[in-house]
Amino acid sequence: MALLSFLGAIRQVTGSCYLIESRDGVRVLLECGMHQGRRQEEDSNRAPFPFEPAGLDAVIISHAHLDHSGLLPRLVAAGYRGPIFATQPCCELMELMLLDSAHIQEKDAEWESTWRMRQGKPPVKPLYTTKDTEKALALRHPLPYGKPHEVAKGVRVTYHDAGHILGSAIVELEVQDQQLTRRLVFSGDLGNSCSPLMCDPATLDRADLVLLESTYGDRDHRNNGETLDELAAILQQAHQDGGNVLIPSFAVGRTQDLLYYLGRFYQEGRLPQQVVFLDSPMAIRANAIYARYHAQFDRAHQAEIEARHVRRAEDWLPILRCTPTPDESMAINRIKSGAIIIAGSGMCNGGRIVHHFKHNFWRSDCHLVFPGFQARGTLGRAIVDGATTAKVLHQRIAVKAQVHTLGGFSAHAGQSQLLDWISHFSQRPELYLVHGELEKMQALQQALHERLQWAAHIPEPGQQVAL
Ligand SMILES: [Zn+2]
């Protein structure tokens, strides 16, 4: 029997990593994600890999988000030289995200080293460097959706559209183990079928074993229409209050959805603000990649794009202003009202959004809109949980801004969508819940039991099962 090891995103939402070893000695790594969130979790990114990187035959990535791909440069620095498989748009987005991540690692290490050296301590090394990242990117091997490909001896991979972000995939793996073929399906991050840009997640009906994500295993998202009305009301209120609207957002996925909605409001005359700043170099570049893959969008949106001759995000939302340079970004600080500012990072642990926090947080006319999940241990989560002050750029600042959380914009499937997706499998495969906080997994486990009479496992970190 082949072996499957649960190495990461087990009882937590980040650090996705699974190892498949066949009896013939073939080793395939599924995902190489970074741990994000609490300090302690981020420190685990530096722990040695629990396998020999040089001994792997192939690496398979489901999508470009860093919690699925972010440790690839480290894997390569540790000796991996084989191919890294992903869809074509995922390959392009990984370049963007991994180089940005390397830059952050280098800057953080530089800052910490300066601080340590003043105390007579030795400097620290970055988790990985731009050079490591370039080496990893050189190993990318794009695959289309729907075509099986042998990634290593006896291991075939087929990607299916997961509808989560551009190029995201459900991974179907057929593992030939001596005379036996076993089929493993990894859901990856499953998209929310309300997403305006992406297709619905593909459904599969055959597997021996399924790994199902459970980020929102405990609940359904609010209805999309209600969420849009809520956002429109917030924008109206902010306009009346006279302040700015800050939206911390992930550069890839969430931002493109938001720009789509704001464009629709603009076209419907429901956008009272005069300007929308996209203050994220990475999101600006991601927009350009999205624009090149219109053919992979949901049909209805493709029709809208063609009807309006949309080539770039600015054609869709004419008051959009992209601010790639630091000078342009700092110039936004002079604007005290009438602007929507979209900036990273999505969980407010760094990036340009924290600079805008410094200038707007303490103002009661400012509205702060969280369009998605905030992981434990992040500044975003602390604010959502009601912190009255927050430490921003080494200063403690009062949080007087009006804080809103929008539940309906998630790029993840909610509980009912997860149940619906899994119910398409005809013979009940063995089911393991991954990529979720433990309470959410337990809620999903219970719903699976009650509604589908299906017993799902919650694996332990490091657990191994026969495939
Ligand atoms: Zn994701």
Short mmCIF file of C-alpha atoms and ligand atoms in Angstrom, two decimals:
data_model
loop_
_atom_site.label_atom_id
_atom_site.label_comp_id
_atom_site.label_asym_id
_atom_site.label_seq_id
_atom_site.Cartn_x
_atom_site.Cartn_y
_atom_site.Cartn_z
CA MET A 1 0.00 0.00 0.00
CA ALA A 2 1.06 3.55 -0.69
CA LEU A 3 1.31 5.81 2.33
CA LEU A 4 -0.22 9.22 2.83
CA SER A 5 1.29 11.46 5.53
CA PHE A 6 -0.58 14.46 6.92
CA LEU A 7 2.19 17.00 7.38
CA GLY A 8 0.54 20.43 7.30
CA ALA A 9 -2.78 22.33 7.49
CA ILE A 10 -3.86 19.63 9.95
CA ARG A 11 -6.28 21.12 12.50
CA GLN A 12 -5.26 24.55 11.26
CA VAL A 13 -5.81 26.63 8.15
CA THR A 14 -2.31 27.25 6.89
CA GLY A 15 0.82 25.28 5.98
CA SER A 16 -0.86 22.81 3.59
CA CYS A 17 1.43 19.78 3.03
CA TYR A 18 0.87 16.06 2.34
CA LEU A 19 3.32 13.37 1.31
CA ILE A 20 2.47 10.35 -0.82
CA GLU A 21 4.93 7.45 -0.92
CA SER A 22 4.35 4.40 -3.08
CA ARG A 23 5.74 0.97 -2.30
CA ASP A 24 7.94 1.38 -5.37
CA GLY A 25 9.70 4.19 -3.56
CA VAL A 26 8.13 7.06 -5.51
CA ARG A 27 7.63 10.16 -3.37
CA VAL A 28 5.30 12.98 -4.34
CA LEU A 29 4.71 16.06 -2.24
CA LEU A 30 1.22 17.53 -2.48
CA GLU A 31 1.45 21.23 -1.50
CA CYS A 32 4.28 23.08 0.17
CA GLY A 33 2.42 25.75 2.10
CA MET A 34 3.62 28.34 4.53
CA HIS A 35 2.33 28.62 8.09
CA GLN A 36 0.78 32.01 8.65
CA GLY A 37 -0.70 33.67 11.70
CA ARG A 38 0.67 33.30 15.20
CA ARG A 39 4.36 33.82 15.81
CA GLN A 40 4.75 30.23 16.95
CA GLU A 41 3.11 28.96 13.75
CA GLU A 42 5.29 31.19 11.61
CA ASP A 43 8.38 29.92 13.45
CA SER A 44 7.47 26.40 12.34
CA ASN A 45 8.27 27.50 8.77
CA ARG A 46 11.92 27.22 9.82
CA ALA A 47 11.63 23.66 11.13
CA PRO A 48 13.42 21.03 9.04
CA PHE A 49 11.17 19.26 6.51
CA PRO A 50 10.04 15.87 7.89
CA PHE A 51 11.33 14.21 4.69
CA GLU A 52 14.41 14.48 2.51
CA PRO A 53 13.65 17.22 -0.09
CA ALA A 54 16.22 15.83 -2.55
CA GLY A 55 14.45 12.45 -2.38
CA LEU A 56 11.14 13.76 -3.75
CA ASP A 57 10.17 12.91 -7.34
CA ALA A 58 7.56 15.62 -7.91
CA VAL A 59 5.72 18.45 -6.18
CA ILE A 60 2.08 19.26 -6.93
CA ILE A 61 0.55 22.61 -6.04
CA SER A 62 -3.21 23.26 -5.98
CA HIS A 63 -3.12 27.07 -6.16
CA ALA A 64 -0.90 30.08 -5.66
CA HIS A 65 -1.93 31.25 -2.19
CA LEU A 66 1.10 31.17 0.11
CA ASP A 67 -0.47 28.79 2.59
CA HIS A 68 -0.33 26.25 -0.26
CA SER A 69 2.86 27.24 -2.11
CA GLY A 70 4.83 29.57 0.17
CA LEU A 71 7.61 27.18 1.26
CA LEU A 72 8.62 26.11 -2.26
CA PRO A 73 11.74 28.32 -2.25
CA ARG A 74 12.82 26.76 1.05
CA LEU A 75 12.22 23.28 -0.35
CA VAL A 76 14.48 24.07 -3.28
CA ALA A 77 17.10 25.68 -1.02
CA ALA A 78 17.01 22.41 0.96
CA GLY A 79 17.87 20.36 -2.11
CA TYR A 80 14.74 19.69 -4.17
CA ARG A 81 15.47 19.70 -7.91
CA GLY A 82 12.44 18.02 -9.51
CA PRO A 83 9.43 19.54 -11.27
CA ILE A 84 6.79 21.70 -9.56
CA PHE A 85 3.41 21.12 -11.19
CA ALA A 86 0.60 23.71 -11.22
CA THR A 87 -1.89 25.12 -13.71
CA GLN A 88 -0.60 27.80 -16.11
CA PRO A 89 -2.24 30.79 -14.36
CA CYS A 90 -1.14 29.37 -11.01
CA CYS A 91 2.45 29.28 -12.31
CA GLU A 92 2.17 32.98 -13.19
CA LEU A 93 0.55 33.95 -9.90
CA MET A 94 3.17 31.96 -7.93
CA GLU A 95 5.90 34.06 -9.48
CA LEU A 96 4.19 37.17 -8.17
CA MET A 97 3.43 35.81 -4.73
CA LEU A 98 6.67 33.96 -4.03
CA LEU A 99 8.90 36.85 -5.11
CA ASP A 100 6.86 39.18 -2.93
CA SER A 101 7.14 36.73 -0.05
CA ALA A 102 10.94 36.48 -0.52
CA HIS A 103 11.16 40.26 -0.45
CA ILE A 104 9.22 40.35 2.84
CA GLN A 105 11.44 37.60 4.31
CA GLU A 106 14.58 39.52 3.35
CA LYS A 107 13.27 42.82 4.73
CA ASP A 108 12.10 41.21 8.00
CA ALA A 109 15.47 39.49 8.49
CA GLU A 110 17.34 42.70 7.75
CA TRP A 111 15.24 44.61 10.26
CA GLU A 112 15.60 41.95 12.94
CA SER A 113 19.33 41.60 12.35
CA THR A 114 19.89 45.32 12.84
CA TRP A 115 17.92 45.17 16.06
CA ARG A 116 19.83 42.08 17.26
CA MET A 117 23.23 43.45 16.36
CA ARG A 118 22.56 46.48 18.55
CA GLN A 119 22.17 44.00 21.43
CA GLY A 120 25.37 42.19 20.50
CA LYS A 121 23.49 39.16 19.13
CA PRO A 122 24.28 37.45 15.82
CA PRO A 123 22.16 38.40 12.79
CA VAL A 124 19.35 36.17 11.48
CA LYS A 125 18.99 34.76 7.99
CA PRO A 126 15.81 35.23 5.95
CA LEU A 127 13.53 32.18 5.68
CA TYR A 128 14.45 32.27 2.01
CA THR A 129 15.84 34.71 -0.48
CA THR A 130 14.94 36.06 -3.90
CA LYS A 131 17.65 33.82 -5.32
CA ASP A 132 16.11 30.69 -3.74
CA THR A 133 12.76 31.78 -5.17
CA GLU A 134 14.10 32.24 -8.67
CA LYS A 135 15.53 28.70 -8.49
CA ALA A 136 12.14 27.35 -7.40
CA LEU A 137 10.30 29.24 -10.14
CA ALA A 138 12.61 27.72 -12.73
CA LEU A 139 11.20 24.28 -11.78
CA ARG A 140 7.56 25.18 -12.58
CA HIS A 141 5.79 22.88 -14.98
CA PRO A 142 2.34 24.07 -16.11
CA LEU A 143 -0.51 21.59 -16.66
CA PRO A 144 -3.96 22.27 -18.16
CA TYR A 145 -7.25 21.38 -16.47
CA GLY A 146 -8.77 18.04 -17.32
CA LYS A 147 -5.74 16.26 -18.84
CA PRO A 148 -4.09 13.46 -16.84
CA HIS A 149 -0.31 13.74 -16.67
CA GLU A 150 2.25 11.32 -15.23
CA VAL A 151 4.19 13.45 -12.73
CA ALA A 152 6.34 10.59 -11.42
CA LYS A 153 6.59 6.90 -12.15
CA GLY A 154 3.12 5.44 -11.53
CA VAL A 155 1.59 8.71 -10.32
CA ARG A 156 -0.84 10.57 -12.57
CA VAL A 157 -2.33 13.96 -11.78
CA THR A 158 -5.44 15.59 -13.23
CA TYR A 159 -6.32 19.15 -12.30
CA HIS A 160 -9.97 20.27 -12.11
CA ASP A 161 -11.15 23.84 -11.66
CA ALA A 162 -11.70 24.55 -7.95
CA GLY A 163 -13.27 27.97 -8.61
CA HIS A 164 -11.39 29.53 -5.67
CA ILE A 165 -8.95 31.92 -7.36
CA LEU A 166 -7.62 32.08 -10.90
CA GLY A 167 -5.85 28.82 -11.74
CA SER A 168 -6.93 27.05 -8.53
CA ALA A 169 -7.34 23.32 -8.73
CA ILE A 170 -8.88 20.26 -7.20
CA VAL A 171 -6.14 17.63 -7.46
CA GLU A 172 -6.98 14.11 -8.59
CA LEU A 173 -4.08 11.72 -8.06
CA GLU A 174 -3.95 8.16 -9.36
CA VAL A 175 -1.26 6.20 -7.61
CA GLN A 176 -0.17 2.93 -9.18
CA ASP A 177 1.10 0.79 -6.37
CA GLN A 178 2.35 -2.48 -7.78
CA GLN A 179 -0.88 -4.03 -9.24
CA LEU A 180 -3.25 -1.62 -7.50
CA THR A 181 -4.41 1.84 -8.66
CA ARG A 182 -5.66 4.06 -5.89
CA ARG A 183 -7.34 7.39 -6.47
CA LEU A 184 -6.86 10.29 -4.07
CA VAL A 185 -8.78 13.54 -4.50
CA PHE A 186 -7.65 16.66 -2.68
CA SER A 187 -10.28 19.39 -2.74
CA GLY A 188 -7.69 22.16 -2.49
CA ASP A 189 -9.51 25.32 -1.47
CA LEU A 190 -13.00 24.98 -2.89
CA GLY A 191 -14.52 28.17 -4.27
CA ASN A 192 -17.73 29.77 -3.17
CA SER A 193 -20.31 29.26 -5.90
CA CYS A 194 -21.39 32.92 -5.36
CA SER A 195 -18.02 34.13 -6.68
CA PRO A 196 -18.68 36.64 -9.48
CA LEU A 197 -15.58 35.80 -11.53
CA MET A 198 -14.76 32.15 -11.01
CA CYS A 199 -16.62 29.09 -12.26
CA ASP A 200 -18.31 26.79 -9.75
CA PRO A 201 -15.98 24.10 -8.38
CA ALA A 202 -15.89 21.01 -10.62
CA THR A 203 -17.58 17.96 -9.12
CA LEU A 204 -15.94 14.54 -9.16
CA ASP A 205 -17.55 11.19 -8.54
CA ARG A 206 -14.73 8.69 -8.12
CA ALA A 207 -12.13 8.39 -5.36
CA ASP A 208 -10.78 5.96 -2.80
CA LEU A 209 -9.76 8.70 -0.43
CA VAL A 210 -10.72 12.38 -0.27
CA LEU A 211 -9.03 15.22 1.58
CA LEU A 212 -11.65 17.91 2.11
CA GLU A 213 -10.86 21.47 3.16
CA SER A 214 -12.96 22.77 6.06
CA THR A 215 -12.09 26.46 6.43
CA TYR A 216 -15.82 27.26 6.73
CA GLY A 217 -16.91 23.81 7.84
CA ASP A 218 -19.10 25.25 10.57
CA ARG A 219 -21.36 27.61 8.66
CA ASP A 220 -22.85 28.93 5.49
CA HIS A 221 -21.91 32.31 4.19
CA ARG A 222 -24.50 34.99 4.13
CA ASN A 223 -26.46 35.36 0.97
CA ASN A 224 -24.43 37.22 -1.62
CA GLY A 225 -27.17 39.75 -2.44
CA GLU A 226 -27.54 40.65 1.25
CA THR A 227 -23.79 41.09 1.57
CA LEU A 228 -23.72 43.40 -1.44
CA ASP A 229 -26.56 45.47 0.02
CA GLU A 230 -24.66 45.63 3.30
CA LEU A 231 -21.52 46.84 1.54
CA ALA A 232 -23.52 49.44 -0.39
CA ALA A 233 -25.05 50.66 2.91
CA ILE A 234 -21.59 50.91 4.54
CA LEU A 235 -20.29 52.94 1.60
CA GLN A 236 -23.32 55.23 1.85
CA GLN A 237 -22.83 55.67 5.61
CA ALA A 238 -19.11 56.40 5.14
CA HIS A 239 -20.03 59.01 2.56
CA GLN A 240 -22.42 60.68 5.05
CA ASP A 241 -19.87 60.46 7.89
CA GLY A 242 -17.27 62.03 5.63
CA GLY A 243 -14.45 59.53 6.23
CA ASN A 244 -12.49 57.05 4.17
CA VAL A 245 -13.25 53.38 3.76
CA LEU A 246 -10.33 50.99 4.35
CA ILE A 247 -10.53 47.46 2.99
CA PRO A 248 -7.67 45.10 3.86
CA SER A 249 -7.68 42.55 1.10
CA PHE A 250 -5.73 39.65 -0.33
CA ALA A 251 -4.03 40.70 -3.54
CA VAL A 252 -5.08 37.62 -5.43
CA GLY A 253 -8.73 36.64 -5.55
CA ARG A 254 -10.50 38.82 -3.02
CA THR A 255 -9.32 42.09 -4.56
CA GLN A 256 -10.51 41.14 -8.04
CA ASP A 257 -13.94 40.16 -6.65
CA LEU A 258 -14.17 43.48 -4.79
CA LEU A 259 -13.24 45.50 -7.86
CA TYR A 260 -15.91 43.62 -9.75
CA TYR A 261 -18.58 44.55 -7.17
CA LEU A 262 -17.45 48.16 -6.89
CA GLY A 263 -17.60 48.39 -10.69
CA ARG A 264 -21.14 47.11 -10.61
CA PHE A 265 -22.10 49.67 -7.94
CA TYR A 266 -20.51 52.37 -10.10
CA GLN A 267 -22.51 51.29 -13.13
CA GLU A 268 -25.71 51.20 -11.05
CA GLY A 269 -25.06 54.65 -9.56
CA ARG A 270 -24.66 53.13 -6.08
CA LEU A 271 -21.05 54.22 -5.42
CA PRO A 272 -20.96 57.59 -3.62
CA GLN A 273 -17.15 57.73 -3.24
CA GLN A 274 -15.12 59.66 -5.81
CA VAL A 275 -12.10 57.42 -5.96
CA VAL A 276 -11.04 53.83 -5.31
CA PHE A 277 -7.34 53.37 -4.62
CA LEU A 278 -5.81 50.00 -5.27
CA ASP A 279 -2.72 50.44 -3.13
CA SER A 280 -1.04 47.11 -3.66
CA PRO A 281 1.68 46.51 -6.25
CA MET A 282 0.96 42.80 -6.08
CA ALA A 283 -2.79 43.20 -6.60
CA ILE A 284 -2.13 45.52 -9.54
CA ARG A 285 0.06 42.87 -11.15
CA ALA A 286 -2.45 40.15 -10.28
CA ASN A 287 -5.13 42.19 -12.08
CA ALA A 288 -2.98 42.09 -15.20
CA ILE A 289 -2.72 38.29 -14.97
CA TYR A 290 -6.46 37.94 -14.37
CA ALA A 291 -7.10 40.11 -17.43
CA ARG A 292 -5.11 37.69 -19.58
CA TYR A 293 -7.20 34.68 -18.51
CA HIS A 294 -10.71 35.97 -19.13
CA ALA A 295 -11.44 32.69 -20.90
CA GLN A 296 -11.30 30.90 -17.52
CA PHE A 297 -13.91 33.14 -15.93
CA ASP A 298 -17.49 32.26 -15.24
CA ARG A 299 -19.57 32.45 -18.48
CA ALA A 300 -21.86 35.25 -17.28
CA HIS A 301 -18.90 37.47 -16.47
CA GLN A 302 -17.23 36.71 -19.79
CA ALA A 303 -20.36 37.98 -21.53
CA GLU A 304 -20.34 41.21 -19.44
CA ILE A 305 -16.68 41.79 -20.27
CA GLU A 306 -17.26 41.35 -23.98
CA ALA A 307 -20.35 43.56 -24.00
CA ARG A 308 -18.47 46.39 -22.28
CA HIS A 309 -15.16 45.89 -24.09
CA VAL A 310 -13.34 45.49 -20.78
CA ARG A 311 -9.60 45.01 -21.20
CA ARG A 312 -8.41 46.10 -17.76
CA ALA A 313 -9.92 46.68 -14.31
CA GLU A 314 -10.04 50.46 -15.00
CA ASP A 315 -12.43 49.86 -17.91
CA TRP A 316 -14.82 48.18 -15.51
CA LEU A 317 -14.40 50.68 -12.64
CA PRO A 318 -13.45 54.07 -14.16
CA ILE A 319 -12.72 55.76 -10.77
CA LEU A 320 -10.07 53.12 -9.95
CA ARG A 321 -6.61 54.55 -9.31
CA CYS A 322 -3.71 52.13 -9.04
CA THR A 323 -0.82 53.32 -6.87
CA PRO A 324 2.15 51.03 -7.42
CA THR A 325 4.93 53.31 -6.10
CA PRO A 326 5.60 54.22 -2.43
CA ASP A 327 5.26 57.94 -3.26
CA GLU A 328 1.83 57.42 -4.79
CA SER A 329 0.87 55.31 -1.77
CA MET A 330 1.99 57.99 0.71
CA ALA A 331 0.11 60.67 -1.22
CA ILE A 332 -3.13 58.85 -0.31
CA ASN A 333 -2.55 59.84 3.34
CA ARG A 334 -3.44 63.44 2.50
CA ILE A 335 -6.98 62.38 1.57
CA LYS A 336 -9.26 62.47 4.59
CA SER A 337 -12.60 61.68 3.01
CA GLY A 338 -14.39 60.24 0.02
CA ALA A 339 -11.90 57.48 -0.80
CA ILE A 340 -12.04 53.72 -0.73
CA ILE A 341 -8.57 52.30 -0.07
CA ILE A 342 -7.93 48.66 -0.86
CA ALA A 343 -4.52 47.47 0.34
CA GLY A 344 -2.72 44.37 1.59
CA SER A 345 -2.07 42.45 3.61
CA GLY A 346 -5.40 40.71 3.89
CA MET A 347 -4.93 39.91 7.59
CA CYS A 348 -3.25 43.24 8.38
CA ASN A 349 0.00 41.66 9.55
CA GLY A 350 2.02 44.03 7.42
CA GLY A 351 1.92 45.71 4.06
CA ARG A 352 0.58 49.10 3.12
CA ILE A 353 -2.76 48.69 4.91
CA VAL A 354 -1.08 49.27 8.29
CA HIS A 355 0.15 52.68 7.13
CA HIS A 356 -3.41 53.61 6.23
CA PHE A 357 -4.51 52.29 9.64
CA LYS A 358 -2.10 54.72 11.27
CA HIS A 359 -3.68 57.64 9.44
CA ASN A 360 -7.35 56.61 9.74
CA PHE A 361 -7.88 54.16 12.62
CA TRP A 362 -8.36 56.76 15.33
CA ARG A 363 -10.95 58.69 13.30
CA SER A 364 -14.56 57.83 14.12
CA ASP A 365 -15.65 58.77 10.59
CA CYS A 366 -13.45 56.03 9.12
CA HIS A 367 -15.07 52.75 8.15
CA LEU A 368 -12.99 49.60 8.17
CA VAL A 369 -14.38 46.72 6.15
CA PHE A 370 -13.09 43.16 6.50
CA PRO A 371 -14.20 41.22 3.47
CA GLY A 372 -13.02 37.84 4.72
CA PHE A 373 -11.55 35.44 7.20
CA GLN A 374 -9.03 36.72 9.77
CA ALA A 375 -6.82 33.99 11.23
CA ARG A 376 -6.08 33.79 14.93
CA GLY A 377 -3.08 35.78 16.06
CA THR A 378 -3.35 38.41 13.34
CA LEU A 379 -3.99 42.11 13.84
CA GLY A 380 -7.10 41.74 11.68
CA ARG A 381 -8.55 39.12 14.03
CA ALA A 382 -7.83 41.26 17.11
CA ILE A 383 -9.76 44.16 15.57
CA VAL A 384 -12.65 41.96 14.45
CA ASP A 385 -12.77 40.59 18.02
CA GLY A 386 -13.25 44.13 19.35
CA ALA A 387 -9.79 45.45 20.34
CA THR A 388 -10.10 49.10 21.35
CA THR A 389 -6.44 49.83 20.70
CA ALA A 390 -3.98 48.24 18.33
CA LYS A 391 -0.22 48.33 17.92
CA VAL A 392 0.51 49.67 14.47
CA LEU A 393 4.08 50.37 13.31
CA HIS A 394 5.36 50.38 16.92
CA GLN A 395 2.67 52.81 18.10
CA ARG A 396 -0.43 52.00 20.07
CA ILE A 397 -3.40 53.60 18.35
CA ALA A 398 -7.03 53.87 19.45
CA VAL A 399 -9.45 51.99 17.22
CA LYS A 400 -12.26 54.53 16.77
CA ALA A 401 -13.07 53.50 13.21
CA GLN A 402 -16.34 51.67 12.61
CA VAL A 403 -15.51 48.03 11.98
CA HIS A 404 -17.57 45.82 9.65
CA THR A 405 -17.13 42.19 8.71
CA LEU A 406 -18.75 41.00 5.51
CA GLY A 407 -19.54 37.31 5.58
CA GLY A 408 -20.63 36.71 2.02
CA PHE A 409 -17.49 37.48 0.03
CA SER A 410 -15.53 34.44 0.97
CA ALA A 411 -13.60 32.68 -1.77
CA HIS A 412 -14.25 29.43 0.13
CA ALA A 413 -17.23 27.14 0.01
CA GLY A 414 -19.49 27.29 3.06
CA GLN A 415 -20.73 24.19 4.92
CA SER A 416 -23.66 23.39 2.60
CA GLN A 417 -21.47 23.82 -0.47
CA LEU A 418 -18.86 21.46 1.03
CA LEU A 419 -21.58 18.88 1.76
CA ASP A 420 -22.95 19.27 -1.74
CA TRP A 421 -19.51 18.85 -3.33
CA ILE A 422 -18.67 15.71 -1.35
CA SER A 423 -22.08 14.16 -2.01
CA HIS A 424 -21.21 13.77 -5.73
CA PHE A 425 -18.81 10.91 -4.98
CA SER A 426 -20.65 7.70 -5.79
CA GLN A 427 -18.84 5.06 -3.73
CA ARG A 428 -18.19 6.58 -0.34
CA PRO A 429 -14.47 7.23 -0.27
CA GLU A 430 -12.56 7.44 2.98
CA LEU A 431 -12.88 11.04 4.02
CA TYR A 432 -10.32 13.17 5.89
CA LEU A 433 -10.96 16.76 6.92
CA VAL A 434 -8.01 19.12 6.51
CA HIS A 435 -7.29 22.82 6.27
CA GLY A 436 -9.50 24.16 9.04
CA GLU A 437 -9.50 25.07 12.71
CA LEU A 438 -10.43 22.08 14.87
CA GLU A 439 -13.86 23.42 15.96
CA LYS A 440 -14.83 24.02 12.33
CA MET A 441 -13.74 20.51 11.39
CA GLN A 442 -15.76 19.05 14.24
CA ALA A 443 -18.83 21.00 13.11
CA LEU A 444 -18.38 19.72 9.57
CA GLN A 445 -17.77 16.19 10.84
CA GLN A 446 -21.06 16.36 12.72
CA ALA A 447 -22.95 17.78 9.71
CA LEU A 448 -21.55 15.00 7.51
CA HIS A 449 -22.72 12.46 10.05
CA GLU A 450 -26.20 13.96 10.51
CA ARG A 451 -27.01 14.90 6.95
CA LEU A 452 -25.14 12.30 4.91
CA GLN A 453 -24.54 9.57 7.51
CA TRP A 454 -20.89 9.77 6.51
CA ALA A 455 -18.10 9.29 9.06
CA ALA A 456 -15.20 11.66 8.38
CA HIS A 457 -11.79 11.50 10.05
CA ILE A 458 -9.89 14.41 11.53
CA PRO A 459 -6.24 13.45 11.19
CA GLU A 460 -3.51 14.22 13.72
CA PRO A 461 -0.45 16.16 12.61
CA GLY A 462 2.09 13.68 11.27
CA GLN A 463 -0.45 10.83 11.04
CA GLN A 464 0.09 8.29 8.28
CA VAL A 465 -2.62 6.30 6.56
CA ALA A 466 -2.54 3.62 3.88
CA LEU A 467 -3.80 4.88 0.55
ZN ZN B 1 -6.53 29.69 -1.07
#
